[in-house]
Coordinates of C-alpha atoms and ligand atoms in Angstrom, one line a residue:
M534 CA 63.5 73.7 -83.2
K535 CA 63.7 71.8 -79.9
T536 CA 62.1 72.8 -76.6
S537 CA 65.6 73.2 -75.1
Q538 CA 66.5 75.9 -77.7
V539 CA 63.5 78.1 -76.9
S540 CA 64.3 81.4 -75.1
F541 CA 60.7 82.1 -74.0
D542 CA 58.1 80.4 -71.8
V543 CA 58.0 76.8 -73.0
N544 CA 54.2 76.7 -72.7
L545 CA 54.0 79.1 -75.7
F546 CA 56.1 76.6 -77.7
N547 CA 54.0 73.7 -76.5
L548 CA 50.8 75.4 -77.5
Q549 CA 52.0 75.4 -81.1
Y550 CA 54.0 72.1 -81.3
H551 CA 52.9 69.9 -78.4
P552 CA 49.4 70.8 -77.4
E553 CA 49.1 67.4 -75.6
K554 CA 51.6 68.9 -73.0
V555 CA 49.2 71.7 -72.1
T556 CA 45.9 69.8 -72.4
P557 CA 46.1 66.0 -72.0
K558 CA 45.1 64.1 -75.2
D559 CA 42.6 61.8 -73.3
W560 CA 40.8 64.8 -71.8
T561 CA 37.0 64.3 -72.1
V562 CA 34.8 67.3 -72.1
N563 CA 31.9 67.4 -69.6
S564 CA 29.2 69.5 -71.3
E565 CA 27.6 69.9 -67.9
E566 CA 30.5 72.1 -67.0
Q567 CA 29.7 74.6 -69.8
P568 CA 29.2 78.0 -68.4
R569 CA 26.6 80.5 -69.7
P570 CA 27.5 81.5 -73.3
F571 CA 26.9 85.2 -72.5
K572 CA 28.2 87.7 -70.0
T573 CA 25.1 89.2 -68.5
Y574 CA 25.0 92.3 -66.3
R575 CA 22.3 92.7 -63.6
G576 CA 20.3 95.8 -63.1
L577 CA 22.3 98.2 -65.3
P578 CA 20.7 100.6 -67.8
S579 CA 20.9 99.7 -71.4
V580 CA 20.3 101.1 -74.9
R581 CA 18.6 99.1 -77.6
L582 CA 20.6 99.2 -80.8
D583 CA 18.9 99.5 -84.2
H584 CA 17.3 96.1 -84.9
R585 CA 16.8 96.8 -88.6
V586 CA 19.8 94.9 -89.8
P587 CA 21.1 95.7 -93.3
D588 CA 21.8 92.6 -95.4
A589 CA 23.8 94.4 -98.2
L590 CA 26.5 97.0 -97.9
G591 CA 25.8 99.1 -101.1
P592 CA 22.2 100.1 -100.3
F593 CA 23.0 100.7 -96.6
V594 CA 25.9 103.0 -97.4
R595 CA 23.9 104.9 -100.0
S596 CA 21.2 105.5 -97.4
E597 CA 23.8 107.7 -95.6
P598 CA 23.2 106.1 -92.2
G599 CA 24.1 108.1 -89.1
L600 CA 26.8 107.0 -86.6
F601 CA 24.2 105.1 -84.4
E602 CA 22.9 103.1 -87.4
R603 CA 26.5 102.3 -88.5
L604 CA 27.5 101.3 -85.0
S605 CA 24.4 99.0 -84.8
A606 CA 25.2 97.3 -88.1
L607 CA 28.9 97.0 -87.2
L608 CA 28.2 95.2 -83.9
W609 CA 25.5 93.0 -85.3
H610 CA 27.5 91.9 -88.3
S611 CA 30.6 91.3 -86.2
Y612 CA 29.3 89.6 -83.0
G613 CA 25.5 89.6 -83.1
L614 CA 23.5 86.3 -83.0
T615 CA 22.6 85.4 -86.6
T616 CA 21.1 82.0 -86.4
M617 CA 19.9 79.4 -83.9
N618 CA 21.0 75.9 -85.0
W619 CA 19.9 72.4 -84.2
L620 CA 22.2 69.6 -85.2
T621 CA 20.2 66.8 -86.8
K622 CA 20.7 63.3 -85.7
A623 CA 22.6 62.2 -88.8
S624 CA 25.2 64.9 -88.3
K625 CA 25.9 64.1 -84.7
P626 CA 28.7 61.7 -83.8
E627 CA 27.4 58.3 -82.7
E628 CA 28.7 58.6 -79.1
A629 CA 26.9 62.0 -78.6
D630 CA 24.1 61.7 -76.1
A631 CA 20.5 61.7 -77.2
K632 CA 19.8 65.4 -76.4
S633 CA 19.7 67.6 -79.5
L634 CA 22.5 70.0 -79.7
T635 CA 21.5 73.7 -80.1
F636 CA 23.9 76.6 -80.6
F637 CA 23.9 80.2 -81.8
R638 CA 26.1 81.2 -84.7
R639 CA 27.6 84.6 -85.4
N640 CA 29.1 86.2 -88.5
V641 CA 32.6 85.3 -87.3
A642 CA 34.2 81.9 -86.7
S643 CA 35.3 80.8 -83.2
G644 CA 37.0 77.6 -82.0
G645 CA 34.1 75.3 -80.9
A646 CA 31.6 78.2 -81.5
L647 CA 32.3 79.3 -77.9
Y648 CA 33.2 83.0 -78.7
P649 CA 35.4 83.8 -75.7
A650 CA 35.9 87.4 -76.6
E651 CA 33.7 90.3 -75.3
I652 CA 33.3 93.8 -76.9
Y653 CA 33.3 96.9 -74.7
L654 CA 32.9 100.4 -76.1
C655 CA 34.2 103.7 -74.8
L656 CA 32.6 106.4 -76.9
K657 CA 31.4 110.0 -77.1
G658 CA 29.5 112.1 -79.6
F659 CA 27.0 109.4 -80.9
Q660 CA 23.5 110.6 -81.2
G661 CA 21.2 108.4 -79.1
L662 CA 24.0 107.3 -76.8
S663 CA 25.4 109.3 -73.9
A664 CA 29.2 109.4 -73.6
G665 CA 30.3 106.4 -71.5
V666 CA 31.6 102.9 -71.3
Y667 CA 29.3 100.1 -72.6
H668 CA 29.3 96.4 -72.9
Y669 CA 27.8 94.9 -76.1
D670 CA 25.2 92.3 -75.2
P671 CA 24.6 90.1 -78.3
K672 CA 21.6 88.4 -76.8
G673 CA 19.5 91.6 -76.9
H674 CA 21.6 93.5 -79.5
R675 CA 22.0 96.3 -77.0
L676 CA 24.6 98.2 -75.1
V677 CA 24.7 98.0 -71.3
L678 CA 26.0 101.2 -69.7
L679 CA 28.9 100.5 -67.2
R680 CA 30.2 104.0 -66.7
E681 CA 28.7 107.3 -67.7
G682 CA 30.8 110.3 -68.9
D683 CA 33.5 111.0 -71.5
M684 CA 36.4 108.6 -70.7
T685 CA 38.0 108.7 -74.1
Q686 CA 40.9 110.8 -72.7
Y687 CA 41.5 108.1 -70.1
V688 CA 41.7 105.4 -72.8
Q689 CA 44.1 107.5 -74.9
E690 CA 46.4 107.8 -71.8
A691 CA 46.3 104.1 -71.3
L692 CA 47.2 103.6 -75.0
G693 CA 50.1 106.1 -74.6
I694 CA 48.8 108.2 -77.4
E695 CA 47.2 111.6 -77.8
F696 CA 44.7 112.1 -80.6
E697 CA 43.4 115.4 -81.9
E698 CA 40.1 116.6 -80.3
V699 CA 37.1 115.4 -82.4
G700 CA 33.4 115.5 -81.9
S701 CA 32.7 111.8 -82.0
S702 CA 35.0 108.8 -81.5
V703 CA 34.7 105.2 -80.3
Y704 CA 37.3 102.8 -78.8
L705 CA 36.3 99.1 -79.1
L706 CA 38.0 97.2 -76.3
L707 CA 38.2 93.4 -77.0
T708 CA 38.6 91.2 -74.0
V709 CA 38.8 87.5 -73.4
R710 CA 36.7 85.8 -70.7
F711 CA 38.5 82.6 -69.8
C712 CA 35.5 80.5 -68.6
K713 CA 33.8 80.6 -71.9
N714 CA 36.1 78.0 -73.6
F715 CA 38.3 76.7 -70.8
F716 CA 35.8 73.9 -69.8
K717 CA 36.4 72.5 -73.3
Y718 CA 40.0 73.2 -74.2
L719 CA 41.7 73.7 -70.8
N720 CA 45.1 75.5 -71.3
F721 CA 44.9 75.1 -75.1
S722 CA 42.3 77.8 -74.9
Y723 CA 45.1 80.3 -74.5
R724 CA 46.0 79.8 -78.2
L725 CA 42.3 80.2 -79.2
H726 CA 42.0 83.4 -77.1
G727 CA 44.4 85.2 -79.5
L728 CA 43.1 83.7 -82.7
D729 CA 39.4 84.2 -81.8
T730 CA 40.0 87.8 -80.8
G731 CA 41.9 88.3 -84.0
V732 CA 39.1 86.9 -86.1
L733 CA 36.7 89.3 -84.4
A734 CA 39.1 92.3 -84.8
G735 CA 39.5 91.4 -88.5
Q736 CA 35.7 91.6 -89.0
L737 CA 35.3 94.8 -87.0
L738 CA 38.2 96.5 -88.9
T739 CA 36.9 95.3 -92.3
L740 CA 33.4 96.7 -91.6
L741 CA 34.7 99.9 -90.0
K742 CA 36.6 100.6 -93.2
A743 CA 33.7 99.7 -95.4
L744 CA 31.5 102.0 -93.3
G745 CA 33.9 104.9 -93.9
M746 CA 35.4 105.0 -90.4
Q747 CA 39.2 105.3 -89.9
A748 CA 40.5 102.6 -87.6
T749 CA 43.8 101.4 -85.9
V750 CA 44.5 98.4 -83.8
H751 CA 46.4 98.9 -80.5
Y752 CA 48.2 96.0 -78.8
N753 CA 50.1 98.2 -76.4
F754 CA 48.3 99.6 -73.4
V755 CA 48.6 99.8 -69.7
D756 CA 46.5 96.6 -69.0
Q757 CA 45.4 97.2 -65.4
A758 CA 44.3 100.8 -66.3
L759 CA 41.9 99.3 -68.9
R760 CA 40.7 96.5 -66.7
H761 CA 40.0 99.1 -64.0
L762 CA 37.9 101.1 -66.5
L763 CA 35.9 98.0 -67.4
N764 CA 35.8 96.6 -63.9
I765 CA 37.1 93.2 -64.8
D766 CA 39.4 90.9 -62.8
S767 CA 42.6 89.6 -64.4
H768 CA 41.9 86.2 -62.9
E769 CA 38.8 85.9 -65.2
E770 CA 39.1 88.3 -68.1
T771 CA 41.6 90.6 -69.6
V772 CA 42.0 93.1 -72.5
Y773 CA 43.6 91.8 -75.7
A774 CA 43.3 94.6 -78.2
V775 CA 41.8 98.1 -78.6
I776 CA 40.5 99.4 -81.9
S777 CA 40.3 103.2 -82.1
A778 CA 37.8 104.4 -84.7
N779 CA 37.1 107.9 -85.9
A780 CA 39.6 109.1 -83.2
G781 CA 41.0 111.8 -85.5
Q782 CA 44.6 112.4 -86.2
R783 CA 47.2 110.9 -84.0
L784 CA 49.0 113.9 -82.5
K785 CA 51.8 112.5 -80.5
S786 CA 53.0 109.6 -78.4
R787 CA 52.8 110.0 -74.6
E788 CA 55.5 107.4 -74.0
N789 CA 57.7 109.9 -72.3
K790 CA 55.0 110.4 -69.7
K791 CA 55.5 108.1 -66.8
E792 CA 51.8 106.9 -66.7
T793 CA 51.4 103.7 -64.6
A794 CA 48.4 101.6 -64.0
D795 CA 48.2 103.2 -60.5
T796 CA 48.5 106.8 -61.5
L797 CA 45.8 106.3 -64.2
A798 CA 43.4 104.3 -62.1
D799 CA 43.6 106.8 -59.2
R800 CA 41.8 109.3 -61.5
L801 CA 38.9 107.0 -62.0
P802 CA 36.7 105.9 -59.1
P803 CA 35.8 102.2 -58.9
V804 CA 32.4 101.2 -60.2
D805 CA 29.9 98.5 -59.3
T806 CA 28.8 96.4 -62.3
P807 CA 27.1 93.2 -61.0
V808 CA 27.4 90.2 -63.3
C809 CA 25.4 86.9 -63.2
E810 CA 28.3 85.0 -61.8
E811 CA 29.6 81.6 -63.0
N812 CA 29.7 79.0 -60.2
R813 CA 32.1 76.8 -62.2
R814 CA 35.6 78.1 -62.6
G815 CA 38.6 76.2 -63.9
D816 CA 42.3 76.4 -62.8
Y817 CA 43.3 79.3 -65.0
S818 CA 46.8 79.5 -63.5
M819 CA 48.8 78.9 -66.7
I820 CA 46.6 81.5 -68.5
V821 CA 46.9 84.1 -65.8
N822 CA 50.6 83.5 -65.5
L823 CA 51.1 84.0 -69.2
N824 CA 49.0 87.1 -69.2
N825 CA 51.0 88.4 -66.2
Q826 CA 54.2 87.9 -68.2
A827 CA 52.6 89.8 -71.1
E828 CA 51.4 92.7 -68.9
C829 CA 52.5 96.3 -69.6
E830 CA 52.6 98.1 -66.3
T831 CA 53.7 101.5 -67.7
V832 CA 53.5 103.3 -71.0
E833 CA 57.3 103.2 -71.0
S834 CA 57.3 99.4 -71.2
F835 CA 55.6 99.3 -74.6
K836 CA 57.5 97.3 -77.2
R837 CA 57.9 97.8 -81.0
Y838 CA 59.0 95.4 -83.7
K839 CA 60.5 96.0 -87.1
D840 CA 59.7 93.1 -89.4
T841 CA 62.8 92.2 -91.4
Q842 CA 61.7 88.7 -92.4
N843 CA 62.5 88.0 -96.0
L844 CA 61.8 84.8 -97.7
R845 CA 63.0 86.2 -101.1
S846 CA 66.2 84.2 -101.3
A847 CA 64.3 81.0 -100.8
I848 CA 61.5 81.7 -103.2
D849 CA 63.2 83.6 -106.0
G850 CA 64.4 80.5 -107.9
Q851 CA 60.9 78.9 -107.8
A852 CA 58.5 78.6 -110.7
T853 CA 56.1 81.5 -110.8
V854 CA 52.5 81.8 -111.8
R855 CA 51.0 85.3 -111.9
L856 CA 47.7 85.9 -110.2
T857 CA 44.8 87.4 -112.1
E858 CA 44.7 91.2 -111.6
R859 CA 41.0 91.8 -111.9
K860 CA 39.2 91.9 -108.6
K861 CA 35.5 91.1 -108.5
P862 CA 33.6 93.2 -106.0
V863 CA 32.3 91.4 -102.9
D864 CA 29.4 92.8 -100.9
L865 CA 30.9 92.5 -97.4
L866 CA 27.6 92.3 -95.5
Q867 CA 26.2 89.7 -97.8
A868 CA 29.5 87.7 -97.6
S869 CA 29.5 88.0 -93.8
L870 CA 26.0 86.4 -93.7
D871 CA 27.1 83.7 -96.1
R872 CA 30.4 82.8 -94.3
I873 CA 30.6 79.2 -93.2
S874 CA 33.0 76.6 -91.9
P875 CA 31.5 73.5 -93.7
G876 CA 33.3 70.8 -91.7
E877 CA 32.9 67.4 -93.2
R878 CA 30.5 68.8 -95.9
F879 CA 33.2 69.8 -98.4
K880 CA 32.8 68.4 -101.9
L881 CA 35.6 68.2 -104.4
S882 CA 35.3 70.4 -107.5
E883 CA 37.8 72.4 -109.4
L884 CA 38.6 75.8 -108.0
R885 CA 38.8 78.4 -110.8
F886 CA 42.1 80.2 -111.0
D887 CA 40.3 83.5 -111.2
T888 CA 38.5 82.8 -107.9
L889 CA 41.7 81.7 -106.2
S890 CA 43.4 85.0 -107.3
N891 CA 40.5 87.0 -106.0
I892 CA 40.5 85.2 -102.6
L893 CA 44.3 85.6 -102.3
T894 CA 44.5 89.2 -103.3
H895 CA 41.3 90.7 -101.9
H896 CA 42.1 92.4 -98.7
G897 CA 39.6 94.3 -96.6
L898 CA 42.3 95.4 -94.2
D899 CA 44.6 97.3 -96.6
G900 CA 46.2 100.4 -95.1
I901 CA 45.2 99.5 -91.5
K902 CA 48.0 99.7 -89.0
N903 CA 48.8 98.2 -85.6
D904 CA 50.9 100.0 -83.0
V905 CA 53.6 97.3 -82.6
I906 CA 54.8 96.1 -86.0
V907 CA 56.0 99.5 -87.2
N908 CA 56.8 98.9 -90.9
R909 CA 53.8 96.8 -91.9
N910 CA 50.0 96.9 -92.2
V911 CA 48.0 94.5 -90.1
T912 CA 48.5 90.8 -91.0
E913 CA 51.5 91.5 -93.3
T914 CA 53.8 89.7 -90.8
I915 CA 51.9 86.6 -91.7
H916 CA 52.8 84.6 -94.8
V917 CA 50.4 82.6 -96.9
F918 CA 51.2 79.2 -98.3
F919 CA 48.7 76.8 -99.9
Y920 CA 48.3 73.3 -101.2
A921 CA 46.6 73.3 -104.6
H922 CA 44.9 70.0 -104.8
H923 CA 42.4 70.8 -107.6
V924 CA 42.9 74.3 -109.0
E925 CA 42.3 75.2 -112.6
G926 CA 45.6 75.7 -114.5
L927 CA 47.8 75.0 -111.4
A928 CA 49.9 71.8 -111.0
Q929 CA 49.2 70.0 -107.8
G930 CA 51.6 71.2 -105.2
Y931 CA 52.5 73.5 -102.3
Y932 CA 52.8 77.2 -103.2
Y933 CA 53.9 80.4 -101.6
V934 CA 51.9 83.6 -102.1
D935 CA 54.3 86.3 -103.2
R936 CA 52.4 89.4 -102.3
E937 CA 54.9 91.8 -103.7
C938 CA 54.8 90.3 -107.2
S939 CA 51.1 89.4 -107.1
S940 CA 52.1 85.8 -108.0
V941 CA 52.4 82.3 -106.5
R942 CA 55.6 80.3 -106.3
L943 CA 55.7 76.5 -106.5
M944 CA 57.6 75.2 -103.5
K945 CA 56.9 71.4 -103.7
K946 CA 55.2 69.6 -106.6
G947 CA 52.9 66.6 -106.4
D948 CA 49.8 65.1 -104.9
L949 CA 50.2 66.0 -101.2
S950 CA 46.7 65.2 -100.0
P951 CA 47.8 61.9 -98.3
L952 CA 50.4 64.0 -96.4
F953 CA 47.9 66.6 -95.4
Q954 CA 45.5 63.9 -94.2
Q955 CA 48.3 62.2 -92.3
G956 CA 49.1 65.6 -90.7
L957 CA 45.6 65.8 -89.1
T958 CA 45.6 65.0 -85.4
R959 CA 41.8 64.6 -85.5
K960 CA 40.5 62.9 -88.6
N961 CA 37.2 64.8 -88.8
F962 CA 38.1 66.2 -92.3
N963 CA 38.7 64.5 -95.5
L964 CA 41.4 66.7 -97.1
H965 CA 41.3 64.6 -100.3
Q966 CA 37.9 66.2 -100.9
V967 CA 39.1 69.8 -100.7
P968 CA 40.6 71.7 -103.6
L969 CA 42.7 74.1 -101.5
V970 CA 44.3 74.0 -98.1
I971 CA 45.8 77.3 -96.8
H972 CA 48.6 77.7 -94.3
L973 CA 49.1 81.0 -92.4
T974 CA 52.7 81.1 -91.2
S975 CA 55.2 83.3 -89.5
A976 CA 58.6 83.4 -87.9
F977 CA 57.0 82.5 -84.6
C978 CA 60.1 81.8 -82.5
E979 CA 61.9 85.0 -83.7
F980 CA 58.8 87.2 -83.2
V981 CA 58.1 85.9 -79.7
S982 CA 61.8 86.0 -78.7
S983 CA 61.8 89.7 -79.8
V984 CA 58.5 90.9 -78.5
G985 CA 58.2 88.6 -75.5
T986 CA 55.1 86.8 -74.2
R987 CA 52.8 89.7 -75.4
G988 CA 54.2 88.9 -78.8
Y989 CA 52.6 85.4 -78.7
R990 CA 49.1 86.7 -78.5
I991 CA 49.8 89.6 -81.0
L992 CA 50.9 87.0 -83.6
Q993 CA 47.8 84.9 -82.9
M994 CA 45.6 87.9 -83.4
E995 CA 47.3 88.8 -86.6
A996 CA 46.8 85.3 -87.9
G997 CA 43.1 85.4 -86.7
M998 CA 42.6 88.6 -88.8
L999 CA 43.9 86.9 -91.9
T1000 CA 41.8 83.8 -91.1
Q1001 CA 38.7 86.0 -91.1
Q1002 CA 39.7 87.6 -94.4
K1003 CA 40.1 84.3 -96.1
Q1004 CA 36.7 83.1 -94.8
L1005 CA 35.0 86.3 -95.7
F1006 CA 36.3 86.4 -99.3
A1007 CA 35.7 82.7 -99.8
A1008 CA 32.1 83.4 -98.8
G1009 CA 32.0 86.2 -101.4
F1010 CA 32.6 83.5 -104.0
H1011 CA 30.0 81.1 -102.5
L1012 CA 32.7 78.9 -101.0
G1013 CA 33.2 77.5 -97.5
A1014 CA 36.5 77.9 -95.6
H1015 CA 37.1 75.9 -92.4
P1016 CA 39.8 77.0 -90.0
M1017 CA 41.4 74.2 -88.0
L1018 CA 44.1 73.7 -85.4
S1019 CA 44.0 69.9 -85.5
Y1020 CA 47.2 69.5 -87.4
D1021 CA 50.7 68.4 -86.4
A1022 CA 52.8 71.5 -87.0
G1023 CA 56.2 69.9 -86.6
F1024 CA 55.4 67.1 -89.0
L1025 CA 54.0 69.3 -91.7
E1026 CA 56.7 71.9 -91.4
R1027 CA 59.4 69.3 -91.9
A1028 CA 57.6 67.6 -94.8
L1029 CA 56.9 70.9 -96.6
G1030 CA 60.3 72.5 -96.0
L1031 CA 58.9 75.3 -93.8
D1032 CA 61.3 74.5 -91.0
D1033 CA 64.2 75.5 -93.3
L1034 CA 62.4 78.9 -93.7
E1035 CA 61.9 79.1 -89.9
Q1036 CA 58.2 79.4 -90.5
T1037 CA 55.6 78.1 -88.0
I1038 CA 52.1 77.2 -89.2
L1039 CA 49.7 79.3 -87.1
M1040 CA 46.5 78.2 -88.8
Q1041 CA 45.3 75.7 -91.4
I1042 CA 42.2 76.5 -93.5
A1043 CA 40.4 74.1 -95.9
L1044 CA 38.6 75.9 -98.7
G1045 CA 36.1 74.8 -101.4
E1046 CA 32.5 74.1 -102.4
Y1047 CA 30.3 72.3 -99.9
K1048 CA 27.1 70.3 -99.7
P1049 CA 24.1 71.6 -97.7
L1050 CA 24.8 71.3 -94.0
L1051 CA 23.0 68.7 -91.9
R1052 CA 21.5 71.1 -89.5
L1053 CA 18.3 73.1 -89.0
A1054 CA 19.0 76.8 -88.8
N1055 CA 16.6 79.6 -87.7
T1056 CA 17.6 83.0 -88.8
L1057 CA 17.5 85.7 -86.0
F1058 CA 17.1 88.8 -88.1
Ligands
FMN1763 C1 40.7 80.0 -84.1 C2 39.8 78.9 -84.6 C3 40.1 77.6 -84.5 C4 39.3 76.6 -84.9 N1 39.7 75.3 -84.9 C5 38.9 74.3 -85.3 C6 39.4 72.9 -85.3 O1 40.5 72.6 -84.9 N2 38.5 72.0 -85.8 C7 37.3 72.3 -86.3 O2 36.6 71.4 -86.7 N3 36.9 73.6 -86.4 C8 37.7 74.6 -85.9 N4 37.2 75.9 -86.0 C9 35.9 76.2 -86.6 C10 34.8 76.4 -85.6 O3 34.5 75.2 -85.0 C11 33.6 77.1 -86.2 O4 34.0 78.4 -86.5 C12 32.5 77.2 -85.3 O5 31.9 75.9 -85.1 C13 31.4 78.1 -85.8 O6 30.9 77.7 -87.1 P1 31.0 78.7 -88.3 O7 32.4 79.1 -88.5 O8 30.4 78.0 -89.5 O9 30.2 79.9 -87.9 C14 38.1 76.9 -85.5 C15 37.7 78.2 -85.6 C16 38.5 79.2 -85.2 C17 38.2 80.7 -85.3

């Protein structure tokens, strides 16, 4: 596909195919420009969450924890600070300055470990917490109270949905704060915003389900109404997704109601929520402009999408290998703690076919829906392809995962690791050393043309969720999985025949065993 054929904002196309057009290739990062890694409120009341963090799901669930304990575990295992890391000298690039590099890790991956997403909660009926709107502060594993009172009805109206009345419910509002990764990635951070938020949403949804709480993802909402609720400014931060949990049965849609941002916001007085401000701001004009294009000003403007993508005619003739049926149980909390992106520390060893089958078929998000893609569960609009470099019983080659038939289809045979290595735009990985490289793909141009600019970030979030699933279940089998965007999408799609299938690679993930990491890590629990 050429830029001239694109029917949507060309920046969205460039973010996928020509990142150098949105962020210059010779751009050097000035780490002095790095803003504070946390959003910190000043002088607001807060509630300490439970600091006794469970490290295994089974015993925790059997102890029949209350909602407060479950919420504490959910937030810590999704976005809490898990380790403080020091990069040792040997692991630092030569040109790096002499100062040692320290950073916090969390249980989810994030581009450059910069975690641009923030979590807010609007809840009622949780013992130990008054009804209200809170911000999750990972630094202190606590909730900061922004507004007091039951505002769940207001959120429902902004989502255009009416739920049945239940005693306790929580809405997790996931926002993106631009300054957190803009200093490093400039406009390319727009692609990371969707992916990173999706990774976080995937972790929250997986754990909500494991903790016995019903959840749905909402991509449609009256944006300004939710920003008003959280008191955030669209020039700095905006809402990407809302997860409703324990909200009860969905009664009806309110889309015939002519709710607008103004009519909603008029019902809620402004609130003062002082934040430790950042002195350094970037030129977020491209990001703000794309978000403005994506904005829903009324409930009536919500879009839906019916996924009619079908790769069957292309794959049906291809050689098939059935995946192993048996699923080994994975403790999701233990796997969350073990999850890692090993970088240059991969080592080549044969991947067992049974393990491959488990990683490809395990799905912690089964049955969870979003409100835009009407005929699929979350992530099902994303296709999975992989290059088997060293997998027990599989010929080397590029495969498609045929979910419906629980099998894999050989699309291109041969040793493709030189091609994958050539396809890297930053050679900080040796893909000859990795037994498996996964591609998450979708009909990007078709989807964004149908759903519009909002569709771009929706697709990135869906790909982010699947990235999180692959990392989590790889960790469940003591393997590392490293997501990366440093690949030339056009080159790989042509070489692998994906362009004929109109598939765009949204994410590349290397997966395999790894050597101990060259860093000192201090656990924070
Ligand atoms: C959306 C996304 C994009 C990423 N892109 C890259 C990349 O291009 N290159 C890379 O080396 N790592 C990439 N990473 C991995 C992060 O750098 C890694 O998650 C982060 O350093 C934290 O380490 P951890 O995953 O081991 O916790 C990406 C991660 C995510 C979630």
